[in-house]
Amino acid sequence: MSVALFTLGGTIAMAGGRRLNGADLTAAVPGLAELGHPVEIQDIEAVPSANLTAAKVLEVVDAASKAVAAGAAGVVVTQGTDTLEETSFLVDQVWPHSQPFVLTGAMRNPTLAGPDGPANVLAACRVACSPVARDLGALVVFKEEIHAARWVRKTHSTSTATFMSPNVGPIGHVVEDQVRILARPARLDGVQGSAEPADLDANRVALYTMTMDDDGLLLKGLAETHQGLVVAGFGAGHVPAALAPVLGELAAAMPVVLTSRTGGGSIVRNTYNAPGAETDLLQRGLIDGGFLDPYKARVLLRLLLATDDDISAAFAQYQ
């Protein structure tokens, strides 16, 4: 059985003025030939991850599904790290197979001392073909750590240890060439409908991060241009009191999801009840985003709007 490797560019594929393809990447990985599974390469599109779109990611998922149907033991995708936490979560919502779907990349390109790409590719391929990594959905493998897509975040702009899961830590490791899963989180119900690119494009979801002394001016007219909103609130889910009625009015017109801008922990429900606190906002109709960070909440809401799935039920899984 093979490992299906799909390449999407990013730092891992940057070699000065030249873009590396899948053959170049795998040729630089010591030990890949001893993996025991051939690696079948499909070069998709060499672009910075900032240029990736949900539609492009869904194309890769479709190609990966065909590879699994043809007998692949698992899937590896290499891409830029800037949006990896979002693309992995998107994949996790729509990946129906038990075979692992592993995403990885690099923080140091091949022209620098100590590039991390080869080690990450090798570890990702080991996870992709490992029976113990089945039924875990989409995974991010970096620095021989295995992270669940629903929790992983990029936490540093340059460090090779940038990917962490603030609420739980990695669910496994690659140790002496062996894949070791330490925790098996139950797979949650993903998006049930089929998200077509045109439907995704038709549903705009804004992300609004609260800042001190925010006057809410950028929220005016949002219901006329967008179909959903994710609010990255202070702390456990708070906003300035003056913005509470504004968000309540928006929640009457569109789904508005409340999350925390902190990057770790959940919003609370019944701890604070002042105007603009979480109890007040939830009573005004905002949706509890639970442990989801704002970026993943936006991915999920956009998918749900495109598929007509139950929005409240979907977010309830993360509370």
Tab-separated table of C-alpha atoms in Angstrom, residues 93-280:
chain	number	residue	atom	x	y	z
A	93	GLN	CA	-14.675	18.520	8.735
A	94	VAL	CA	-15.063	16.747	5.405
A	95	TRP	CA	-12.671	13.741	5.540
A	96	PRO	CA	-14.875	10.600	5.730
A	97	HIS	CA	-12.197	7.907	5.736
A	98	SER	CA	-10.446	6.004	8.506
A	99	GLN	CA	-7.085	6.431	6.754
A	100	PRO	CA	-4.958	9.269	8.192
A	101	PHE	CA	-4.886	12.611	6.403
A	102	VAL	CA	-1.648	14.266	7.539
A	103	LEU	CA	-0.570	17.840	6.860
A	104	THR	CA	2.942	19.159	7.326
A	105	GLY	CA	5.387	21.777	6.080
A	106	ALA	CA	8.496	23.572	7.246
A	107	MET	CA	9.607	26.726	8.996
A	108	ARG	CA	13.157	26.666	7.599
A	109	ASN	CA	13.575	26.328	3.839
A	110	PRO	CA	16.170	24.009	2.267
A	111	THR	CA	18.705	26.819	1.707
A	112	LEU	CA	19.035	27.475	5.464
A	113	ALA	CA	21.044	25.628	8.056
A	114	GLY	CA	18.944	22.923	9.711
A	115	PRO	CA	15.924	22.785	7.381
A	116	ASP	CA	13.087	20.951	9.098
A	117	GLY	CA	11.190	19.901	5.972
A	118	PRO	CA	12.801	16.468	5.406
A	119	ALA	CA	12.236	15.338	9.004
A	120	ASN	CA	8.659	16.569	8.922
A	121	VAL	CA	7.917	14.763	5.655
A	122	LEU	CA	9.379	11.514	6.973
A	123	ALA	CA	7.416	11.708	10.223
A	124	ALA	CA	4.237	12.617	8.343
A	125	CYS	CA	4.633	9.635	6.010
A	126	ARG	CA	5.202	7.338	8.977
A	127	VAL	CA	1.985	8.560	10.564
A	128	ALA	CA	0.051	8.333	7.298
A	129	CYS	CA	0.809	4.637	6.832
A	130	SER	CA	0.520	3.647	10.487
A	131	PRO	CA	-2.480	1.511	11.498
A	132	VAL	CA	-2.508	3.136	14.953
A	133	ALA	CA	-3.193	6.558	13.391
A	134	ARG	CA	-6.418	5.449	11.721
A	135	ASP	CA	-9.774	6.946	12.694
A	136	LEU	CA	-8.231	10.180	13.948
A	137	GLY	CA	-9.273	12.395	11.053
A	138	ALA	CA	-6.929	15.144	9.898
A	139	LEU	CA	-3.612	15.455	11.726
A	140	VAL	CA	-0.752	17.955	11.738
A	141	VAL	CA	2.730	16.458	12.146
A	142	PHE	CA	5.615	18.773	13.032
A	143	LYS	CA	8.836	18.123	14.943
A	144	GLU	CA	7.740	14.483	15.321
A	145	GLU	CA	4.673	15.604	17.284
A	146	ILE	CA	1.189	14.582	16.186
A	147	HIS	CA	-1.572	17.137	16.669
A	148	ALA	CA	-5.324	16.827	16.152
A	149	ALA	CA	-6.553	19.356	13.595
A	150	ARG	CA	-9.314	20.654	15.862
A	151	TRP	CA	-6.837	21.926	18.470
A	152	VAL	CA	-3.556	22.745	16.722
A	153	ARG	CA	-2.409	26.340	16.317
A	154	LYS	CA	0.563	28.153	14.852
A	155	THR	CA	1.962	29.998	17.866
A	156	HIS	CA	5.236	31.559	16.683
A	157	SER	CA	6.203	33.404	13.506
A	158	THR	CA	9.613	31.762	12.999
A	159	SER	CA	10.228	28.913	15.471
A	160	THR	CA	10.323	25.335	14.213
A	161	ALA	CA	8.309	24.489	17.341
A	162	THR	CA	5.503	26.794	16.250
A	163	PHE	CA	2.704	24.204	16.162
A	164	MET	CA	1.095	23.500	19.507
A	165	SER	CA	-2.283	22.456	20.833
A	166	PRO	CA	-2.801	24.850	23.761
A	167	ASN	CA	-5.714	23.031	25.372
A	168	VAL	CA	-4.487	19.431	25.203
A	169	GLY	CA	-0.981	19.158	23.765
A	170	PRO	CA	0.003	16.682	21.047
A	171	ILE	CA	-1.982	13.444	20.879
A	172	GLY	CA	1.076	11.446	19.852
A	173	HIS	CA	4.727	11.347	18.836
A	174	VAL	CA	7.028	9.623	16.386
A	175	VAL	CA	9.717	7.954	18.491
A	176	GLU	CA	12.547	5.859	17.008
A	177	ASP	CA	10.577	5.531	13.775
A	178	GLN	CA	7.494	4.300	15.659
A	179	VAL	CA	4.165	6.112	15.726
A	180	ARG	CA	2.883	6.328	19.268
A	181	ILE	CA	-0.621	7.646	19.893
A	182	LEU	CA	-1.068	8.784	23.495
A	183	ALA	CA	-4.688	9.923	23.291
A	184	ARG	CA	-7.495	9.037	20.914
A	185	PRO	CA	-10.050	11.861	20.868
A	186	ALA	CA	-13.426	10.741	19.603
A	187	ARG	CA	-14.105	11.877	16.068
A	188	LEU	CA	-16.827	14.487	15.983
A	189	ASP	CA	-19.539	14.758	13.384
A	190	GLY	CA	-18.161	16.710	10.478
A	191	VAL	CA	-20.101	18.710	7.948
A	192	GLN	CA	-22.782	16.450	6.538
A	193	GLY	CA	-23.621	18.236	3.306
A	194	SER	CA	-21.439	18.715	0.274
A	195	ALA	CA	-19.761	22.122	0.160
A	196	GLU	CA	-19.458	23.298	-3.412
A	197	PRO	CA	-16.980	26.083	-4.262
A	198	ALA	CA	-19.765	28.321	-5.542
A	199	ASP	CA	-21.668	27.904	-2.266
A	200	LEU	CA	-18.566	28.754	-0.267
A	201	ASP	CA	-17.958	31.870	-2.338
A	202	ALA	CA	-21.573	32.927	-1.851
A	203	ASN	CA	-21.287	32.829	1.944
A	204	ARG	CA	-19.019	35.477	3.362
A	205	VAL	CA	-18.094	35.140	7.029
A	206	ALA	CA	-16.386	38.054	8.744
A	207	LEU	CA	-13.952	37.729	11.658
A	208	TYR	CA	-14.000	40.630	14.110
A	209	THR	CA	-11.358	40.838	16.834
A	210	MET	CA	-12.209	42.975	19.840
A	211	THR	CA	-9.713	45.606	20.978
A	212	MET	CA	-9.738	48.036	23.871
A	213	ASP	CA	-11.873	51.128	23.304
A	214	ASP	CA	-13.439	49.581	20.183
A	215	ASP	CA	-16.226	51.749	18.785
A	216	GLY	CA	-17.744	49.072	16.519
A	217	LEU	CA	-17.663	51.273	13.425
A	218	LEU	CA	-16.495	48.382	11.231
A	219	LEU	CA	-19.581	46.368	12.199
A	220	LYS	CA	-21.981	48.839	10.581
A	221	GLY	CA	-23.590	47.495	7.421
A	222	LEU	CA	-22.096	44.035	7.922
A	223	ALA	CA	-25.464	42.295	7.529
A	224	GLU	CA	-25.711	43.728	4.029
A	225	THR	CA	-22.385	42.272	2.866
A	226	HIS	CA	-21.901	39.079	4.881
A	227	GLN	CA	-23.869	35.989	5.823
A	228	GLY	CA	-22.110	35.254	9.117
A	229	LEU	CA	-19.780	36.690	11.747
A	230	VAL	CA	-17.250	35.292	14.202
A	231	VAL	CA	-16.405	37.522	17.158
A	232	ALA	CA	-13.011	37.072	18.831
A	233	GLY	CA	-13.889	38.512	22.197
A	234	PHE	CA	-11.776	39.469	25.164
A	235	GLY	CA	-10.881	36.726	27.644
A	236	ALA	CA	-13.717	34.276	28.216
A	237	GLY	CA	-15.978	35.933	25.643
A	238	HIS	CA	-16.474	39.612	26.411
A	239	VAL	CA	-16.935	42.821	24.428
A	240	PRO	CA	-17.351	46.502	25.344
A	241	ALA	CA	-20.841	47.093	26.746
A	242	ALA	CA	-21.672	49.544	23.970
A	243	LEU	CA	-21.198	46.814	21.356
A	244	ALA	CA	-23.518	44.276	22.980
A	245	PRO	CA	-26.727	45.635	21.376
A	246	VAL	CA	-24.943	45.992	18.019
A	247	LEU	CA	-23.961	42.327	18.099
A	248	GLY	CA	-27.443	41.372	19.258
A	249	GLU	CA	-28.949	43.088	16.219
A	250	LEU	CA	-26.494	41.288	13.951
A	251	ALA	CA	-27.337	37.950	15.613
A	252	ALA	CA	-30.979	38.533	14.687
A	253	ALA	CA	-29.944	38.862	11.043
A	254	MET	CA	-27.199	36.234	10.705
A	255	PRO	CA	-25.337	33.590	12.711
A	256	VAL	CA	-22.847	35.287	15.062
A	257	VAL	CA	-20.381	33.000	16.851
A	258	LEU	CA	-18.653	34.099	20.054
A	259	THR	CA	-15.057	32.938	20.631
A	260	SER	CA	-12.015	34.063	22.601
A	261	ARG	CA	-9.120	35.968	21.085
A	262	THR	CA	-6.708	34.396	23.617
A	263	GLY	CA	-5.968	31.245	21.608
A	264	GLY	CA	-6.512	28.879	24.535
A	265	GLY	CA	-9.416	27.801	26.679
A	266	SER	CA	-13.153	28.080	26.113
A	267	ILE	CA	-15.528	30.956	26.424
A	268	VAL	CA	-17.690	30.632	29.533
A	269	ARG	CA	-21.475	30.784	29.758
A	270	ASN	CA	-22.593	31.818	33.231
A	271	THR	CA	-19.667	33.410	35.044
A	272	TYR	CA	-20.133	37.083	34.121
A	273	ASN	CA	-23.462	38.768	33.401
A	274	ALA	CA	-22.590	42.442	32.969
A	275	PRO	CA	-23.565	44.090	29.672
A	276	GLY	CA	-21.141	42.811	27.060
A	277	ALA	CA	-20.153	39.754	29.112
A	278	GLU	CA	-20.729	36.208	27.855
A	279	THR	CA	-24.079	35.623	29.592
A	280	ASP	CA	-25.478	38.829	28.132
